[in-house]
Coordinates of C-alpha atoms in Angstrom, one line a residue:
X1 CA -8.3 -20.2 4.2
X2 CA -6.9 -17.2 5.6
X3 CA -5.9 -15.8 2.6
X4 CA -5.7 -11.8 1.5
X5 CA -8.6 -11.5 -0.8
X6 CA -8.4 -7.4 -1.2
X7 CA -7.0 -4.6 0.3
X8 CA -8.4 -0.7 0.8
X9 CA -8.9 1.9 2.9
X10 CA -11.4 2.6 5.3
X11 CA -12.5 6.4 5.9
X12 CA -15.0 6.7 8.9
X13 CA -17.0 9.9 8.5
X14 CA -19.5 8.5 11.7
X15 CA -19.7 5.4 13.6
X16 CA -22.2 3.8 10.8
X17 CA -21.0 5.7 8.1
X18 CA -18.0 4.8 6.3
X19 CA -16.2 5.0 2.9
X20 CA -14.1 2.3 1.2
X21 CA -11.4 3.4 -1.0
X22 CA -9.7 0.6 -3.2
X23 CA -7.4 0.3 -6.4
X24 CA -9.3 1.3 -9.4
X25 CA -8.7 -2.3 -10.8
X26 CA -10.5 -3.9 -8.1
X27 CA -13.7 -1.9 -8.2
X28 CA -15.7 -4.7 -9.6
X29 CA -14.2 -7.4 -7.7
X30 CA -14.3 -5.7 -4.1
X31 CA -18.0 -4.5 -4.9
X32 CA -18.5 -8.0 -5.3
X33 CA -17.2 -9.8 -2.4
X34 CA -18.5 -7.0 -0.3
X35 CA -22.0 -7.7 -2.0
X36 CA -21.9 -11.3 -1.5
X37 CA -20.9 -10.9 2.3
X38 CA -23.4 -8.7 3.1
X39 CA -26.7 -10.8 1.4
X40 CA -29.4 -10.9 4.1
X41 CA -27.6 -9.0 6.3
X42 CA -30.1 -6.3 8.0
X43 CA -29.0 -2.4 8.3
X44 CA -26.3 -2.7 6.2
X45 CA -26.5 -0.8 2.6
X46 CA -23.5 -0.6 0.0
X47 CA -23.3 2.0 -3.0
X48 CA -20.7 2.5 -5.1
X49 CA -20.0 5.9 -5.5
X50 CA -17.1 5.5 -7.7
X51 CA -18.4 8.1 -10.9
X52 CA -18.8 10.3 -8.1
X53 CA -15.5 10.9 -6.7
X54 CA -12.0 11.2 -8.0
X55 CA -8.4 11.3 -6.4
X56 CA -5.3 13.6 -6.6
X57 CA -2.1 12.2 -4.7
X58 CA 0.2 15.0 -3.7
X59 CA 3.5 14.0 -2.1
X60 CA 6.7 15.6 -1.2
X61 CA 8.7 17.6 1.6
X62 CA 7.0 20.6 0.2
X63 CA 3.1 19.6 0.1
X64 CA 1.8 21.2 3.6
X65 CA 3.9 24.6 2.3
X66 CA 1.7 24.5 -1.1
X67 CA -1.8 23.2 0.9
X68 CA -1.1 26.4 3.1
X69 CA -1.7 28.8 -0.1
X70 CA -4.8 27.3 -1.5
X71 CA -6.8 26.5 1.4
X72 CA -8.2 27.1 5.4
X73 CA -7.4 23.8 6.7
X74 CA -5.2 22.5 9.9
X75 CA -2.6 21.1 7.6
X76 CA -0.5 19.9 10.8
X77 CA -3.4 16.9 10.9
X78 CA -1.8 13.8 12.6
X79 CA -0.7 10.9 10.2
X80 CA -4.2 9.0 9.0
X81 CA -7.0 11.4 9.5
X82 CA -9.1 13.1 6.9
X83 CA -10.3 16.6 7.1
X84 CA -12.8 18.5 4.9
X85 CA -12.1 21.9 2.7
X86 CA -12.3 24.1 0.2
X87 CA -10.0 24.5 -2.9
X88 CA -10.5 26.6 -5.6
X89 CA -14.1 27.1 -4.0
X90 CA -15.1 23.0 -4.2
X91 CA -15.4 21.1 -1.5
X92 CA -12.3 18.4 -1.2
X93 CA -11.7 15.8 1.8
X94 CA -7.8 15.6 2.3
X95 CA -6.7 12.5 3.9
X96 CA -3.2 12.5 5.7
X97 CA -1.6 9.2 3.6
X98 CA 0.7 8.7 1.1
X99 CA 1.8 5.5 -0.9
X100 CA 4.9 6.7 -1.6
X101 CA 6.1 7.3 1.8
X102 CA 7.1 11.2 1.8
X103 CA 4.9 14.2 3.9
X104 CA 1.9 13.6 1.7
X105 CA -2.1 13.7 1.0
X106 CA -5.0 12.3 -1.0
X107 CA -7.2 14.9 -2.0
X108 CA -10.7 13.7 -2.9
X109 CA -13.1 16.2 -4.7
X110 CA -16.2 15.3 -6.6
X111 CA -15.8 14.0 -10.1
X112 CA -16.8 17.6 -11.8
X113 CA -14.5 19.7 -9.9
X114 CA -11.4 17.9 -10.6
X115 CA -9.9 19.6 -13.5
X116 CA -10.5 22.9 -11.1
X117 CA -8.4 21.7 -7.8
X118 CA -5.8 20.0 -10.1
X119 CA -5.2 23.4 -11.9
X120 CA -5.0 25.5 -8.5
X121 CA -3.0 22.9 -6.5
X122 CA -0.3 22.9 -10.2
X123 CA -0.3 26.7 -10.5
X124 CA 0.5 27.0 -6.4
X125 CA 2.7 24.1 -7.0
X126 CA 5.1 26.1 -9.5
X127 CA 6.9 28.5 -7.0
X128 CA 7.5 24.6 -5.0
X129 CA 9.1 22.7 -8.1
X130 CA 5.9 20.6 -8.2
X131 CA 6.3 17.8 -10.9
X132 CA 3.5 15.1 -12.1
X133 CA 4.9 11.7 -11.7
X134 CA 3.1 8.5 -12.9
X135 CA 2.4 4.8 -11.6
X136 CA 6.1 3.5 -12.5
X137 CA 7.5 6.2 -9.7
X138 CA 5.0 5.4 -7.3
X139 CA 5.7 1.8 -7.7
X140 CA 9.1 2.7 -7.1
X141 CA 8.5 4.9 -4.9
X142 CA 6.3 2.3 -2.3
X143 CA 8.4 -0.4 -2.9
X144 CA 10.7 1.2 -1.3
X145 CA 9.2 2.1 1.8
X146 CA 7.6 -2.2 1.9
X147 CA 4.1 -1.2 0.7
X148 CA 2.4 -4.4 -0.1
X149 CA 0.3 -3.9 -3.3
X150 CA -2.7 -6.1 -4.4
X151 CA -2.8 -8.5 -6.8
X152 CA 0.9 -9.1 -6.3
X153 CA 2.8 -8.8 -3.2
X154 CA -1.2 -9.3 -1.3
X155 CA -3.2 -12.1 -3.0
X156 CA -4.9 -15.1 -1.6
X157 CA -1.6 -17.1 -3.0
X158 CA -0.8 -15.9 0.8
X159 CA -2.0 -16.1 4.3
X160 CA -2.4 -13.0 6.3
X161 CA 0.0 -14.2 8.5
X162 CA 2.8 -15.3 5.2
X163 CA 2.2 -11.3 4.0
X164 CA 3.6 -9.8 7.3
X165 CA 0.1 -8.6 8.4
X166 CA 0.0 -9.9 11.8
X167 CA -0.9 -6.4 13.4
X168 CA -3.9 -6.4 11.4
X169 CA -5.2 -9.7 12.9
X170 CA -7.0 -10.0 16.3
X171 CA -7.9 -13.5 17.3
X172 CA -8.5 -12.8 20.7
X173 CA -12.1 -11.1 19.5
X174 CA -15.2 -13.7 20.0
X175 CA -16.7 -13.2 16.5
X176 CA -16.0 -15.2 14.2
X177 CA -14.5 -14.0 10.9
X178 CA -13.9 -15.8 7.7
X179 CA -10.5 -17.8 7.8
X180 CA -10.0 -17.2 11.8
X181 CA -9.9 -20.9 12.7
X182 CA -6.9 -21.3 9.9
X183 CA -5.4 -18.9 11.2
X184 CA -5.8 -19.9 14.9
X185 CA -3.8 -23.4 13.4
X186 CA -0.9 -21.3 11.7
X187 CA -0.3 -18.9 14.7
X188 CA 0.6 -22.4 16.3
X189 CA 2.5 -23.6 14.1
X190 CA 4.1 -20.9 12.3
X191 CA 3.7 -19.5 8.8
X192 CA 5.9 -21.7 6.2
X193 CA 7.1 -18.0 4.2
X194 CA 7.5 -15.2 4.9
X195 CA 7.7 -11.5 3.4
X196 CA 10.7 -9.7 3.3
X197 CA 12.7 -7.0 1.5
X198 CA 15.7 -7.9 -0.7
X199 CA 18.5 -5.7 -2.2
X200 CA 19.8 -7.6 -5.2
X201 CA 22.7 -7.4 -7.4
X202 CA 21.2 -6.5 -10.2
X203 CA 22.7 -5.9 -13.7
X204 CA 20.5 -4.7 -16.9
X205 CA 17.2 -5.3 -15.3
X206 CA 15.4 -5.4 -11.8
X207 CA 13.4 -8.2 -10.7
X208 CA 9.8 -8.4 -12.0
X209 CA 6.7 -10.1 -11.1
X210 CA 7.5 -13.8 -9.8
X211 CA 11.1 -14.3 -10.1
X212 CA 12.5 -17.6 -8.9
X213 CA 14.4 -17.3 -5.8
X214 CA 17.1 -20.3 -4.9
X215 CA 19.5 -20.7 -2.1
X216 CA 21.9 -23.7 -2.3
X217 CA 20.3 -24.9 -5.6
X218 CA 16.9 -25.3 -4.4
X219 CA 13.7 -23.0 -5.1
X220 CA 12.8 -21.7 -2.5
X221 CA 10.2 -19.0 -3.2
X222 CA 9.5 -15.7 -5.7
X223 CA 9.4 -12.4 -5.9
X224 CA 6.2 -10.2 -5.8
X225 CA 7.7 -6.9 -7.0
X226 CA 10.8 -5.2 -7.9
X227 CA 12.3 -1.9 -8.9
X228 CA 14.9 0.3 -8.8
X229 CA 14.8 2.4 -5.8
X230 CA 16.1 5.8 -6.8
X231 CA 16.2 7.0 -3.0
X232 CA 18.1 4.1 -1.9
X233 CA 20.4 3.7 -4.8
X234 CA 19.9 -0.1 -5.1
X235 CA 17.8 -2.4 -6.9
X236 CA 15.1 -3.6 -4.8
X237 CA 12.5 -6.8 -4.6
X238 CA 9.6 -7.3 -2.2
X239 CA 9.0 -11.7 -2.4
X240 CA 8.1 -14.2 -0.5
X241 CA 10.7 -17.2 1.0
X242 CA 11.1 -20.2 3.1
X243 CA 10.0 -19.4 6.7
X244 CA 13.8 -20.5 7.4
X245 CA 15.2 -18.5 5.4
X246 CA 13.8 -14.9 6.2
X247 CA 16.4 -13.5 8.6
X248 CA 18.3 -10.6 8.0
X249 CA 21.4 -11.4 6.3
X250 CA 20.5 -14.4 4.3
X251 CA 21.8 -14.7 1.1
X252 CA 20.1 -15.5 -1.4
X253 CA 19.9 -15.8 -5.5
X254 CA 17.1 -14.1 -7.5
X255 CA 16.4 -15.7 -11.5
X256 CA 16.0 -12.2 -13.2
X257 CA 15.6 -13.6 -17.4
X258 CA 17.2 -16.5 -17.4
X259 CA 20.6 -15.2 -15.0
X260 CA 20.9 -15.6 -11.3
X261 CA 21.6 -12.4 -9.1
X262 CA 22.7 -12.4 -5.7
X263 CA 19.8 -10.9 -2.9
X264 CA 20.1 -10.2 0.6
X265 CA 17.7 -10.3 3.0
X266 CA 17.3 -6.6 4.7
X267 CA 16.1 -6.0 8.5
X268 CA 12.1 -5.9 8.8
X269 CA 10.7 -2.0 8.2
X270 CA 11.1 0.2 5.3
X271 CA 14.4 0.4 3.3
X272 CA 13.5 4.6 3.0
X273 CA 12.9 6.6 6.3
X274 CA 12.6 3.4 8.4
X275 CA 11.1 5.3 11.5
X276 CA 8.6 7.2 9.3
X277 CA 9.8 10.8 10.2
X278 CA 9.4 12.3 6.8
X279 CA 5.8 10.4 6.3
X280 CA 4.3 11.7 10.0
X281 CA 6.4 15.2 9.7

């Protein structure tokens, strides 16, 4: 149907060697839609590996400045590459993202040596103000900067097309891929929502999960996620609305517990570092 079923990373160590990373949450369901799609497929073998491995996110203007005292790396590693080293004397693949949209890595060691590298990267982290921060200030943090998350903001309620994903999409390629031909129709005829980025004028709470959205007394489509963004000093919600109605500008109304809130649709691109300067620095 050309819907978003799942969404992860892709790390490609060679040309047939690759590793998936996906939300903890959707470790069972990924490992079973990959499973299913690869039955009787030849020369293809999956393994979960996920006892194996664990992940550290370290974000922040100051992360490359702490790397640089705890390991031999190029820490001037363009934007979504991966590099392997050494901290605290275990081996740890650093990969050049960050969901939360600052100068930032994903540090992946084996399972055993975690406690290790998370002590050395704290103690080195001291003389830069290092602070933990937990899934409420990432959530923040990403909405922020767009980030689509799964399960809300990316689910097969939504077309690839609907969730703003076009660059992702090549229908020019000869294979065929699951939900191409839908999506062949829709590119002609235009996706009935689309995703965009609200600021609302919100009192006591922000908008959660699946807020009504109305314009001129009609419903005309829901939130996906919302939080206050501390960078931006607003209130902000990620939904979807009437294809129509996505333009910059629009006004809109947001049902946050029963009381209607103005929201205005912002301009395409991130609300925080629109050009991505501080995430590529």
């Amino acid at each position: 149907r050309g819907r978003v079923v799942t969404e992860l990373s892709v790390v490609r160590h060679r040309d047939d060697l690759m590793t998936l990373i996906t939300a903890a949450a959707a470790q069972w369901h990924d490992h079973d839609l990959l499973s299913n799609a690869l039955h009787g497929i030849e020369g293809v073998t999956l393994t979960d590996r996920t006892a194996e491995y664990a992940t550290q996110i370290l974000a922040g203007p100051k992360s490359r400045d702490l790397l640089a005292g705890i390991c031999d790396a190029d820490l001037h590693q363009p934007w979504l590459t991966h590099q392997a080293t050494e901290i605290a004397g275990r081996w740890a693949r650093r990969g050049r993202v960050s969901f939360a949209g600052e100068l930032g890595w994903e540090i992946h060691t084996r399972t055993p040596d975690t406690a290790a590298v998370f002590d050395t990267v704290w103690q080195a982290g001291q003389a830069h103000g290092l602070k933990p921060f937990g899934m409420y200030a990432l959530n923040s943090l990403r909405i922020e900067k767009g980030y689509r998350a799964w399960k809300g903001d990316l689910s097969t309620d939504y077309t690839l097309f609907e969730s703003g994903l076009d660059r992702f999409v090549n229908l020019d390629k000869p294979q065929d891929f699951p939900g191409k031909q839908t999506l062949l129709v829709e590119r002609q005829t235009g996706p009935a929502k689309r995703f965009v980025t609200l600021i609302v004028d919100a009192d006591k709470a922000d908008a959660p999960y699946m807020s009504t959205l109305w314009h001129d007394g009609q419903i005309v489509g829901e939130t996906t996620s919302g939080a206050w963004g501390y960078r931006v000093n607003a209130s902000v919600a990620l939904g979807m609305v009437r294809a129509d109605l996505a333009a910059p500008g629009t006004v809109l109304e947001v049902e946050i517990y029963g009381q209607r809130h103005r929201a205005t649709v912002q301009p395409d691109g991130p609300l925080w570092d629109p050009k991505n300067e501080r995430l590529r620095a």
